[in-house]
Coordinates of C-alpha atoms in Angstrom, one line a residue:
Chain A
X1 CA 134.1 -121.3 58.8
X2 CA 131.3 -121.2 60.6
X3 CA 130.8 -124.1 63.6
X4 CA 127.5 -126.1 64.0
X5 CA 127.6 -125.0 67.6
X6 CA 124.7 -127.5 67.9
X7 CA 126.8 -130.0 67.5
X8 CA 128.6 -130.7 71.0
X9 CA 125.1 -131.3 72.7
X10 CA 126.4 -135.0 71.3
X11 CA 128.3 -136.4 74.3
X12 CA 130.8 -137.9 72.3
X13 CA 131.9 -134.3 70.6
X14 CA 131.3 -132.5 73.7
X15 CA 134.1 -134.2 75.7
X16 CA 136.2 -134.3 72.4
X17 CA 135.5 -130.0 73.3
X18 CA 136.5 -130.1 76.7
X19 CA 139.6 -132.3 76.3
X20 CA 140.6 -129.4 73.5
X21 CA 139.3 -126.3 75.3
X22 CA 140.4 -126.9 79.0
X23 CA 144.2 -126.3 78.7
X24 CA 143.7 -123.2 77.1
X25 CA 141.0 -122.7 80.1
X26 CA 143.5 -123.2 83.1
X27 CA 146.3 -121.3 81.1
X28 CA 144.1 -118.0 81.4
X29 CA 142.9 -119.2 85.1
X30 CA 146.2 -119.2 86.3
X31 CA 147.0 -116.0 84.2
X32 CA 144.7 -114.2 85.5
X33 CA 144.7 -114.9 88.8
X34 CA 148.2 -114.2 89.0
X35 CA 148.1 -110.7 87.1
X36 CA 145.0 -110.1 89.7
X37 CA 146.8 -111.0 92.7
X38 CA 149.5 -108.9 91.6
X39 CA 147.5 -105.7 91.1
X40 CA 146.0 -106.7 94.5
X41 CA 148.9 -107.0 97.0
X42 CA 151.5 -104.9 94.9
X43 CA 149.5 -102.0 93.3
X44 CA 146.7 -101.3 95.0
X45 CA 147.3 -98.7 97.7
X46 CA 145.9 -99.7 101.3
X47 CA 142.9 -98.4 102.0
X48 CA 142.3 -95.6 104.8
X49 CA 139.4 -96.7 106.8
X50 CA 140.0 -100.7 106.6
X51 CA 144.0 -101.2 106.7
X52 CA 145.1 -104.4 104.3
X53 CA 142.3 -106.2 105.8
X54 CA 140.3 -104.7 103.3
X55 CA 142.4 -106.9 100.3
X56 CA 140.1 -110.2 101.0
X57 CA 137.5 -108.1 98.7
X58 CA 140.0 -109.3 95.7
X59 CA 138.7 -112.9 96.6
X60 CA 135.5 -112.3 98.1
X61 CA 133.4 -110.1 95.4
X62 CA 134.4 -112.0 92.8
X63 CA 133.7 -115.7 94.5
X64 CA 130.0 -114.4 95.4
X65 CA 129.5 -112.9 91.7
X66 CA 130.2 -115.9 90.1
X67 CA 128.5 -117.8 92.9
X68 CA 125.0 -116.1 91.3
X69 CA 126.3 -116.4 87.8
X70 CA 127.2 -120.1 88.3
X71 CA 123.4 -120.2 89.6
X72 CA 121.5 -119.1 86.9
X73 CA 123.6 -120.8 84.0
X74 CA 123.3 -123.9 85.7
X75 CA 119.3 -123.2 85.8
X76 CA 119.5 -121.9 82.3
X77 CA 121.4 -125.4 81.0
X78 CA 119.1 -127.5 83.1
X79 CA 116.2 -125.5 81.9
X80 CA 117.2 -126.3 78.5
X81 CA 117.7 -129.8 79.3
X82 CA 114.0 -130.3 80.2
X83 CA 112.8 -128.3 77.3
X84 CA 115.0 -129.6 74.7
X85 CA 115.2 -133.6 75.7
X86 CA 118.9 -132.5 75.6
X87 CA 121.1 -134.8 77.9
X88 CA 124.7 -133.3 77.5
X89 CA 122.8 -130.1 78.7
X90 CA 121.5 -131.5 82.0
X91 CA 124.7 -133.2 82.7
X92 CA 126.6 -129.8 82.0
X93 CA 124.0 -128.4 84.7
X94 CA 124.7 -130.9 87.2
X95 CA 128.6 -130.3 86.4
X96 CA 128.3 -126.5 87.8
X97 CA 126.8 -127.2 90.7
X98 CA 129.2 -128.4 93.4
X99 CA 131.6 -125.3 91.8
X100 CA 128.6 -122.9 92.1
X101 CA 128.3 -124.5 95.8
X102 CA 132.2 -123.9 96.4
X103 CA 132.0 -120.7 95.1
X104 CA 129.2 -119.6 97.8
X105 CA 131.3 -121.2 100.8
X106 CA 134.3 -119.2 99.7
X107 CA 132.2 -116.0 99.2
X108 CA 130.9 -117.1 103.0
X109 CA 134.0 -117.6 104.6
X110 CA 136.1 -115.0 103.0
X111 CA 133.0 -112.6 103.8
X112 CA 133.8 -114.0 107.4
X113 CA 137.5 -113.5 107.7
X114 CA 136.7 -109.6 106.3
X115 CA 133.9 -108.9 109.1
X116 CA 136.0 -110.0 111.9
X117 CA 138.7 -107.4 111.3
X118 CA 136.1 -105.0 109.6
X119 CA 133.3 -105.0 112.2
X120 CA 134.6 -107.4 115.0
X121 CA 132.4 -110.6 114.7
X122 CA 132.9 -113.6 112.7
X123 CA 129.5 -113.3 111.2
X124 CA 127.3 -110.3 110.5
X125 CA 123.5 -111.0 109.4
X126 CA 123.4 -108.5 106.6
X127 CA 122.0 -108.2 103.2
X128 CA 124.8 -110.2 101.0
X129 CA 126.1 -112.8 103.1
X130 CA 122.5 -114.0 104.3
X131 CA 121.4 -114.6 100.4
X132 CA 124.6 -116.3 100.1
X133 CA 124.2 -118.2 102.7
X134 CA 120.3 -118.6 101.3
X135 CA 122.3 -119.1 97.7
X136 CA 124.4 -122.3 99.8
X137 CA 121.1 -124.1 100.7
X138 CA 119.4 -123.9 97.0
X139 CA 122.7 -125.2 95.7
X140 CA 122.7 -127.9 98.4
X141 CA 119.2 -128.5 97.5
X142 CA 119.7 -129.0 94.0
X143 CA 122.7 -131.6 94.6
X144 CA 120.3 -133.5 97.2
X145 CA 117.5 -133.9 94.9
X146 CA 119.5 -134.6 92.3
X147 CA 121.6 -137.6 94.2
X148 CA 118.3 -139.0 95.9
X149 CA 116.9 -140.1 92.3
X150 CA 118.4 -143.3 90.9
X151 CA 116.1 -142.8 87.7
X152 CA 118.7 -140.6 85.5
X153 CA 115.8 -138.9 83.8
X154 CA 113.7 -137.9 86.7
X155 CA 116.5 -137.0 88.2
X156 CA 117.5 -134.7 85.0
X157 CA 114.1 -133.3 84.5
X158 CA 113.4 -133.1 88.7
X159 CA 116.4 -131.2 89.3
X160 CA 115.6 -128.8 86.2
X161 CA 112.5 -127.9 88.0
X162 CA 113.8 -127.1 90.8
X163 CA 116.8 -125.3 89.7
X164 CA 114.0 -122.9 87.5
X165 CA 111.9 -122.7 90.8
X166 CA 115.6 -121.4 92.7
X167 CA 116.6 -118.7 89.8
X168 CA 112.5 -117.2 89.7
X169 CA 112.5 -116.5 93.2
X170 CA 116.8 -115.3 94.2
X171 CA 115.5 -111.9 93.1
X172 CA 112.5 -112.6 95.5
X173 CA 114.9 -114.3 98.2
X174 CA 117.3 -111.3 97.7
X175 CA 114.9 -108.4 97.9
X176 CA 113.3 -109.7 101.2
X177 CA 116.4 -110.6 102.7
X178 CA 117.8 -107.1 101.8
X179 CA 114.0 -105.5 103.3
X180 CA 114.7 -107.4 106.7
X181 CA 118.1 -106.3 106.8
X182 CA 117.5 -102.5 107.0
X183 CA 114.6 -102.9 109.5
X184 CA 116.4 -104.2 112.0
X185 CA 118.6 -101.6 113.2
X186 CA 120.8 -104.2 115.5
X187 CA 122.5 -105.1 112.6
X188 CA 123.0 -102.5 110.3
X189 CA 126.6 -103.3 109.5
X190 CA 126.5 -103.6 106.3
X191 CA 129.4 -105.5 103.5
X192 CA 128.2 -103.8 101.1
X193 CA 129.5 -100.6 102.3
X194 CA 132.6 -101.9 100.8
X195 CA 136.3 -99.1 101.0
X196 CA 135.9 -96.6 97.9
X197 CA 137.2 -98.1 95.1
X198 CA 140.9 -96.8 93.4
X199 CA 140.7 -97.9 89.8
X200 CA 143.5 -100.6 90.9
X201 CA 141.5 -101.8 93.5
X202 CA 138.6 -102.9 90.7
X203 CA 141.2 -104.1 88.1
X204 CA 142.5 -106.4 91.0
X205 CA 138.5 -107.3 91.4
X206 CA 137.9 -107.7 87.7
X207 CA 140.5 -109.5 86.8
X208 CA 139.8 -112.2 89.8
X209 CA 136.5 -112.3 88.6
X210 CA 137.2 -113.6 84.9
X211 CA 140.1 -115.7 86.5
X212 CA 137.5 -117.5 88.6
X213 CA 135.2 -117.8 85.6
X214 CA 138.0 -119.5 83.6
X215 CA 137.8 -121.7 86.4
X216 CA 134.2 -122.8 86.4
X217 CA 134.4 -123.4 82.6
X218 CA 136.8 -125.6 83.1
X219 CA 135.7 -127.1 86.2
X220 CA 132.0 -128.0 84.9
X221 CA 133.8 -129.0 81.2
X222 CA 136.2 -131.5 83.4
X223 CA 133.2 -132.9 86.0
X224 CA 130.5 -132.6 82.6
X225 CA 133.2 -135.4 80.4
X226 CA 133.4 -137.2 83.5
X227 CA 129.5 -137.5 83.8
X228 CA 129.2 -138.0 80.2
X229 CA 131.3 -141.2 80.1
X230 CA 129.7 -142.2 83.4
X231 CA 126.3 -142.5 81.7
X232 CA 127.7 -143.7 78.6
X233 CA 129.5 -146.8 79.8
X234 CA 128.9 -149.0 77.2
X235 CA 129.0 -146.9 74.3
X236 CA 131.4 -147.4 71.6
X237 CA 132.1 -143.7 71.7
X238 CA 133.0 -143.5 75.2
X239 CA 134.9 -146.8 74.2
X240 CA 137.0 -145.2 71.8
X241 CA 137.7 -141.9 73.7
X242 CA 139.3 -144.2 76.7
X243 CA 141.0 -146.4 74.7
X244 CA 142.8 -144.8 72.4
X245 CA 141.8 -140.8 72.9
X246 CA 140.0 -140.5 69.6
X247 CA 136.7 -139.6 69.2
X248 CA 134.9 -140.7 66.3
X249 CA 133.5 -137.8 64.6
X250 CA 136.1 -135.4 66.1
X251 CA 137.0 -134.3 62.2
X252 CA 134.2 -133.2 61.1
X253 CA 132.7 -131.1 63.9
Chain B
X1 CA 156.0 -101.4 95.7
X2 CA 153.8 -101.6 99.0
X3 CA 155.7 -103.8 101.5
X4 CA 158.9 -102.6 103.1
X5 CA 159.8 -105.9 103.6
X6 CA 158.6 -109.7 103.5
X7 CA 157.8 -109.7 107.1
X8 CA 155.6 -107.2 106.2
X9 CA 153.8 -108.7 103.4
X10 CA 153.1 -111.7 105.7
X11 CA 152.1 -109.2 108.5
X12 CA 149.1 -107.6 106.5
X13 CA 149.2 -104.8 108.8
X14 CA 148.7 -106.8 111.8
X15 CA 145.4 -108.4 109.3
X16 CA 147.7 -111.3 108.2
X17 CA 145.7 -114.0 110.2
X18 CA 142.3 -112.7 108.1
X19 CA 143.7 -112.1 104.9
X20 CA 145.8 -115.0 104.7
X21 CA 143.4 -117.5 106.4
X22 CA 141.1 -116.0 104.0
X23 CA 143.6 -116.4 100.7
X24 CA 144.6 -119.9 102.2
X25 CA 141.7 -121.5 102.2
X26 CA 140.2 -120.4 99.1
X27 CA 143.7 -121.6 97.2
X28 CA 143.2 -124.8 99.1
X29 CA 139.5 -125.0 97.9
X30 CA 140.8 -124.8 94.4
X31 CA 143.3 -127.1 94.2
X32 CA 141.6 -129.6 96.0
X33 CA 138.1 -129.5 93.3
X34 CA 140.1 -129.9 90.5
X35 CA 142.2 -132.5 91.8
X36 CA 139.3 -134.3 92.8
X37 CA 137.3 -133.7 89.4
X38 CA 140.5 -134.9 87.6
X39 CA 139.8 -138.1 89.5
X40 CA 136.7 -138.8 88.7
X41 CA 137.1 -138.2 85.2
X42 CA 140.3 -140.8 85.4
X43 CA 138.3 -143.1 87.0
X44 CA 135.4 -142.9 84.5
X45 CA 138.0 -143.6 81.9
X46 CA 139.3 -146.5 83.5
X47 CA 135.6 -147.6 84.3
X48 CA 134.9 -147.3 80.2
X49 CA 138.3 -148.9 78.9
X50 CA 137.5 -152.0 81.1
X51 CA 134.2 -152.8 80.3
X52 CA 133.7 -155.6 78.5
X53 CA 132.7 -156.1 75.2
X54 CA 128.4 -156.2 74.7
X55 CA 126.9 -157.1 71.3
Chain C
X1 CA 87.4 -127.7 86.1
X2 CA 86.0 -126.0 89.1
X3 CA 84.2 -129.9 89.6
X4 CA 87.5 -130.8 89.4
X5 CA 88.7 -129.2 92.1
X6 CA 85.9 -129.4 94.2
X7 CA 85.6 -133.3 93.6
X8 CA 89.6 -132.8 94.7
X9 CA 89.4 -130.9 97.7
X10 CA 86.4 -132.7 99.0
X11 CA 87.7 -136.2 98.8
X12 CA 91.2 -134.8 100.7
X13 CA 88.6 -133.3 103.8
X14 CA 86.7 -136.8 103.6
X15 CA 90.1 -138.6 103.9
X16 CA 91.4 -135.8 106.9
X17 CA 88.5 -136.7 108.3
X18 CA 88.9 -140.1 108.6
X19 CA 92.1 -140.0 110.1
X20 CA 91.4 -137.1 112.7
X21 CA 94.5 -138.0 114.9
X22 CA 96.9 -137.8 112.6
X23 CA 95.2 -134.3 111.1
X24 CA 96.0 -132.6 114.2
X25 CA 99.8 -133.9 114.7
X26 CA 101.0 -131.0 112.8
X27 CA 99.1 -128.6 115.8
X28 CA 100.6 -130.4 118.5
X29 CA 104.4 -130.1 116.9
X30 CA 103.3 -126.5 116.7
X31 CA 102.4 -126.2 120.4
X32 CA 105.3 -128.1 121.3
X33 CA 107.6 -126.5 119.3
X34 CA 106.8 -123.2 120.4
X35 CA 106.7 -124.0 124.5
X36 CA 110.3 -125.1 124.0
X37 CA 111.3 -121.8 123.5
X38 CA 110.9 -120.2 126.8
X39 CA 112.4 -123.6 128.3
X40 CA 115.4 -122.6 126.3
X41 CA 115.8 -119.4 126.3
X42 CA 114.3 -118.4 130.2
X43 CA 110.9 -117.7 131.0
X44 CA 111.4 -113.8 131.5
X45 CA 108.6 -112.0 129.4
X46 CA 110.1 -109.4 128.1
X47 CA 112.6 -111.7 126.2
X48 CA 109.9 -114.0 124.8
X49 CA 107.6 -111.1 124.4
X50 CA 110.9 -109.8 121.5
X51 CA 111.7 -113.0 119.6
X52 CA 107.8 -113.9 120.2
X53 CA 106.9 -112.9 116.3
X54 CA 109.9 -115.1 114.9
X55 CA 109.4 -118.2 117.4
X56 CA 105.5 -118.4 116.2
X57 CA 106.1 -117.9 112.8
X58 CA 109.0 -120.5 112.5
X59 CA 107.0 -122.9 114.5
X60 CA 104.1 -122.7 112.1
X61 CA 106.1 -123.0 108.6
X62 CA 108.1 -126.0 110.0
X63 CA 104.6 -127.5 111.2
X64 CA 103.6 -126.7 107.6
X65 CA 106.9 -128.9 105.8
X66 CA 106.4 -131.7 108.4
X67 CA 102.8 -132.2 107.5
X68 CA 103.1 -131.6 103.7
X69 CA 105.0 -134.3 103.1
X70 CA 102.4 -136.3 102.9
X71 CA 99.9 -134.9 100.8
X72 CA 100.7 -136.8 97.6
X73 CA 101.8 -140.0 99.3
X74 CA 99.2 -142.0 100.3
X75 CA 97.2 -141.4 96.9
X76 CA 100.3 -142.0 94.8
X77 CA 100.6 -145.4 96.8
X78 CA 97.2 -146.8 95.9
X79 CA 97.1 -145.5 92.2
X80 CA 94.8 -142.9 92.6
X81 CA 97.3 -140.0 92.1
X82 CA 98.4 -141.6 88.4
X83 CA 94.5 -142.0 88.1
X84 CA 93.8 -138.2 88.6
X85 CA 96.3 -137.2 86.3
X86 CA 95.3 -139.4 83.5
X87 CA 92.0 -138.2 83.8
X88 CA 92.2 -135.5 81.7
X89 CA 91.8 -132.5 84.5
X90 CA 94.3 -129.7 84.6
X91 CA 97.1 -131.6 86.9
X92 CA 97.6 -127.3 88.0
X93 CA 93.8 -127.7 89.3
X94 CA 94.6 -131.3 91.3
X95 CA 98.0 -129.3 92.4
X96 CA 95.5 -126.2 93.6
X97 CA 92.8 -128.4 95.3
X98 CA 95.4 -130.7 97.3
X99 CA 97.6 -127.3 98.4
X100 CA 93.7 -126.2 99.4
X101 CA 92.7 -128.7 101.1
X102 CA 95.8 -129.1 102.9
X103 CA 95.6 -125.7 104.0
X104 CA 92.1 -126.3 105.1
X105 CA 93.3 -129.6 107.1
X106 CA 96.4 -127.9 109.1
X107 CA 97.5 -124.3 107.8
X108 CA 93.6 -122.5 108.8
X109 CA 94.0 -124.8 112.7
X110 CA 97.2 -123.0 112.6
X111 CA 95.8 -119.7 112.1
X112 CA 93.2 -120.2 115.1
X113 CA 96.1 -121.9 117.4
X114 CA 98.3 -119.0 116.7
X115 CA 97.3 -116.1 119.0
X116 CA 96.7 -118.8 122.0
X117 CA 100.2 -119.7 121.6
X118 CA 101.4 -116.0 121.4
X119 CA 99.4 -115.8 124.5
X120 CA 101.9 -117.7 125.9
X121 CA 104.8 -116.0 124.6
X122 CA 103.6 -112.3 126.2
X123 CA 102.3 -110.7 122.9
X124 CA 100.4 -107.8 123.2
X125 CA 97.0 -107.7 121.9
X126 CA 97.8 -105.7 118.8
X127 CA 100.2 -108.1 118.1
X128 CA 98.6 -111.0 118.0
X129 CA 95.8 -109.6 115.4
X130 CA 98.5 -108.7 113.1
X131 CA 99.7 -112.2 113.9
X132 CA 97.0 -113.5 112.9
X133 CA 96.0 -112.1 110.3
X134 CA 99.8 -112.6 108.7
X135 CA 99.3 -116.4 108.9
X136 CA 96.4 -115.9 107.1
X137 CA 98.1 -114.6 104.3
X138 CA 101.2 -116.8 104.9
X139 CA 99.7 -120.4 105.4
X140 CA 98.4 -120.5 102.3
X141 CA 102.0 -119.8 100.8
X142 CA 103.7 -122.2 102.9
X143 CA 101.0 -124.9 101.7
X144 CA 101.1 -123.9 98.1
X145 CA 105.0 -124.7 98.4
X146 CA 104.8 -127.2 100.4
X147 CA 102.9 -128.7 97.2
X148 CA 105.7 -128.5 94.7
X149 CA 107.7 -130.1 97.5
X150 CA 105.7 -132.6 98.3
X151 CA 105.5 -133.9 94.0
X152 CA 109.2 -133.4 93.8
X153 CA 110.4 -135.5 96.6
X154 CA 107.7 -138.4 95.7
X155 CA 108.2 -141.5 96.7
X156 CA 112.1 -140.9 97.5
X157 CA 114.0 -142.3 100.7
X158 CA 114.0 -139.5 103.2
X159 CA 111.6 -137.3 101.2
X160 CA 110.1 -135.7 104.3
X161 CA 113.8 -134.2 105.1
X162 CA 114.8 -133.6 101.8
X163 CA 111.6 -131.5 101.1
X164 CA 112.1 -129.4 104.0
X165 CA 116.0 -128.7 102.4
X166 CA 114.6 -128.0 99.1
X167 CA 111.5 -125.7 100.4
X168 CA 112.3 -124.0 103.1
X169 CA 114.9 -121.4 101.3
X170 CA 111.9 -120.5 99.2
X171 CA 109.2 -119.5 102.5
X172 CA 112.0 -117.4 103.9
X173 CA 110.2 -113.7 101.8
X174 CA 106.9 -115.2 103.2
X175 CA 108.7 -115.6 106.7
X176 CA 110.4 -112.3 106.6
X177 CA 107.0 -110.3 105.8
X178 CA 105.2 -112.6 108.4
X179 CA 107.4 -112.2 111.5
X180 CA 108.3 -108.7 110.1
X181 CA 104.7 -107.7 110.2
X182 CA 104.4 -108.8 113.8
X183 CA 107.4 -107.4 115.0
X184 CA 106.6 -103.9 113.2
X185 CA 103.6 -104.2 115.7
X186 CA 104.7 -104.8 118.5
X187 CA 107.2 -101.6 118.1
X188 CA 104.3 -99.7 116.9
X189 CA 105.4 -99.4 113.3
X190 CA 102.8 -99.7 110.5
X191 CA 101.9 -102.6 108.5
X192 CA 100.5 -102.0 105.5
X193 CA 103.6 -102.2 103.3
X194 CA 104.5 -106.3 104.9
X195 CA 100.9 -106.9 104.0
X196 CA 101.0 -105.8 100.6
X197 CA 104.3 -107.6 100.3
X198 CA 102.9 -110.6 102.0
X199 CA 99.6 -110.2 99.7
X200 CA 101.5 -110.4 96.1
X201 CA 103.5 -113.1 97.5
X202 CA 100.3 -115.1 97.5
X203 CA 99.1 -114.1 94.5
X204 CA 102.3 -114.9 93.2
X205 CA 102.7 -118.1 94.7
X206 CA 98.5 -119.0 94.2
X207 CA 99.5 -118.3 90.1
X208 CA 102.7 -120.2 89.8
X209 CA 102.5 -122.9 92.3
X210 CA 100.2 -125.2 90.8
X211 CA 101.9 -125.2 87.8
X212 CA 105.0 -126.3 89.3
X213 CA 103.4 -128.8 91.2
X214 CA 102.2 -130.2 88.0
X215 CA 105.1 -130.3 86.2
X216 CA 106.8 -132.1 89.1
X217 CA 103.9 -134.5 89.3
X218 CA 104.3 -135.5 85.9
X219 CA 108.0 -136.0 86.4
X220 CA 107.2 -138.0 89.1
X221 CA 104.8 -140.4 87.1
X222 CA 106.6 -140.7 84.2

């Protein structure tokens, strides 16, 4: 059987989707993150230079990966959104964004609570955590623009714009930020120069990583059916769904 | 097993404020965004099953 | 289309012109902005003389965003702007003659300003050529951007402050190669790899720009 995939960018189906989906979404979250916690604070040997300070990499890497990830798919449904005149794709965009935005505070402060240990001050101006912290203020941006427009459209096609503007130049962003970093000398201290990785150590890292993605699915899926009925109101669809759970062309997908 | 004890789970290696103000926080973070999405969905629900009927 | 742009860029001179005053407000915010710094941070020249580079730079692309605001504003209040993009011209060659003129209007008094101001700060005379000659590359980035701010934020409550959120992230590179340039200077390093960074940046920027200004305008219209 193959599936219409086409078919969800219908509001109505889409939240029918994410009702079904999301479950099964925080079942392998909370899998994960347990079997990654696990591997993190029971396998995984201490490492030499850094003590068990070192184990806030099993949160931190993984936050600031998917903070980037989060990033680009929520330009890549926005950009489709423009492109297509597809609505259930810009609201999906908007729907990752305060996750993506959580996801770069976490990688910040976790980043934080590892350099104070790791190199003795709260914050440390090098490569990663300043284009996070760069990465915080696009996000931030994004949500701004997208809250000052009352016209949904605009707002939708505005915020698409910018969003494409945001993923063309991170690479640019990144590169320069990473240039400054080396030049000046002060602060050479550098979080990337993370402990040599035990193959536990990157299981603990991996698994964290998909955990977390697990959650943004089902994060944007929740806040995208809430957005969904939001601008559908007075739709006998959205109707349906809040009366009585059904959606009306849930059987034939 | 790593940790001799509980004591020295919680300890970290003298780390524990980092580590667990690090691991704290972020749990907090995501409880507290689902909660809070789960809200808003509710309330869109409610908002939608009380609307009144256009036609 | 260069009649276009031409018939673009003069009218925006004409209507700088006019309003002479309010043209130079983005150089006076520069000024002041910049002599707060040793009020701050103490007047001992050796300090000012190190975060000199950085202070002039900043000063200058926050001048920039203050001023750029309002580059679509007043013509999108009277019509005009909806008239010029339903006249059939590129709206990417309306997007490059505004960013132009604009640059013309504040970002090239900037450029001039710049080494009195780092006069002020204790630069060396090395320094302030490459100073210079940075804002001459940069300016015209920060205005080009300033642009797709400016048609984003259209006619939005707090649009001035919300442009500055949305388009200051993406001047950091510019800002970076700039003050880096400057700083490489005054330690005696060489330069030519923050101008050729700086340079592409332009050309980047000069190419894509427009077009996103455009797009936004259009938006903005609809």
């Amino acid at each position: 059987m193959t599936i219409r995939w086409s078919t969800f960018s219908a509001p109505s189906r889409f939240v029918w989707l994410a009702a079904k989906v999301n479950p099964w979404l925080w079942a392998v979250t909370i899998a994960l993150s347990l079997a990654a916690l696990y591997v993190g604070f029971f396998v995984a040997p201490t490492d030499a230079t850094q003590g068990e300070a070192y184990r806030i990499i099993f949160i931190h890497v993984p936050a600031a990966w998917m903070s980037m990830v989060i990033y680009l798919a929520m330009a890549f449904w926005a950009a489709v959104g423009w492109m297509l005149n597809a609505r259930m794709a810009a609201m999906l965009a908007h729907s990752l964004a305060p996750t993506g935005a959580l996801m770069t505070f976490i990688a910040l402060w976790t980043g934080s609570f590892w350099g104070r240990p790791a190199w003795g001050t709260w914050w440390v101006w090098d490569a990663r955590l300043t284009s996070e912290l760069i990465l915080l203020f696009l996000y931030l941006g994004y949500m701004a623009l997208k809250s000052s427009i009352d016209d949904t459209v605009r707002g939708d096609k505005a915020s698409a714009l910018l969003a494409i503007v945001g993923a063309v130049n991170v690479p640019i962003i990144y590169f320069s930020v990473r240039w400054w970093n080396t030049l000046h000398q002060g602060a050479t201290i550098s979080m990337t120069a993370a402990p040599k990785m035990a193959h536990t150590m990157l299981l603990a890292m991996l698994l964290m990583t998909f955990a977390f993605w697990a959650y943004a699915f089902a994060m944007s899926f929740t806040r995208a059916s809430a957005i969904a009925l939001e601008r559908e109101q007075h739709t006998d669809w959205a109707r349906q769904w809040a009366l009585d759970g059904s959606s009306i062309r849930a059987s034939k997908p | 097993m790593n940790w001799s004890s509980a004591s020295a789970f919680f300890d970290m290696g003298g780390y524990g404020l980092y580590v667990w103000g690090a691991y704290a926080v972020t749990g907090v973070a995501m409880l507290v965004e689902p909660w809070l999405a789960r809200r808003r969905l509710r309330q869109a629900l409610r908002d939608v099953a009380t609307q009144p009927i256009q036609d | 289309m260069r009649t276009a742009f031409i018939a673009v860029f003069v009218r925006d001179l004409r209507l700088a012109l006019r309003r002479r005053v309010e043209a130079l407000l983005p150089i006076v915010f520069f000024v002041v902005a910049v002599s707060l710094f040793p009020l701050g941070v103490g007047p001992e020249a050796q300090t000012l003389r190190q975060i000199a580079a950085g202070v002039v730079w900043v000063c200058a692309l926050l001048a920039t965003m203050l001023s750029v605001a309002s580059m679509y504003t007043s013509d999108h209040a009277d019509g005009s702007l909806e008239q010029m993009m339903l006249s059939g011209r590129p709206g990417t060659v309306i997007a490059a003659a505004k960013a132009a003129a604009h640059w013309t209007v504040t970002g090239a008094p900037l450029v001039v300003t710049a080494p009195l101001i780092g006069l002020l700060l204790d630069m060396s005379r090395p320094a302030l050529v490459t100073l210079v000659l940075s804002l001459l590359l940069g300016t015209p980035i920060l205005s080009l951007l300033g642009g797709v701010g400016a048609a984003l934020t259209l006619g939005l409550r707090s649009a001035g402050v919300l442009l500055i959120l949305l388009i200051v992230p993406l001047t950091i590179p510019a800002l970076i190669f700039g003050a880096g340039a400057v700083s490489a200077t005054e330690s005696g390093i060489a330069v030519g790899g923050y101008f050729s960074l700086l340079g592409a940046l332009l050309i980047l920027t000069a190419l894509t720009a427009p077009l996103a200004t455009a797009f936004a305008l259009h938006i903005a219209l609809e």
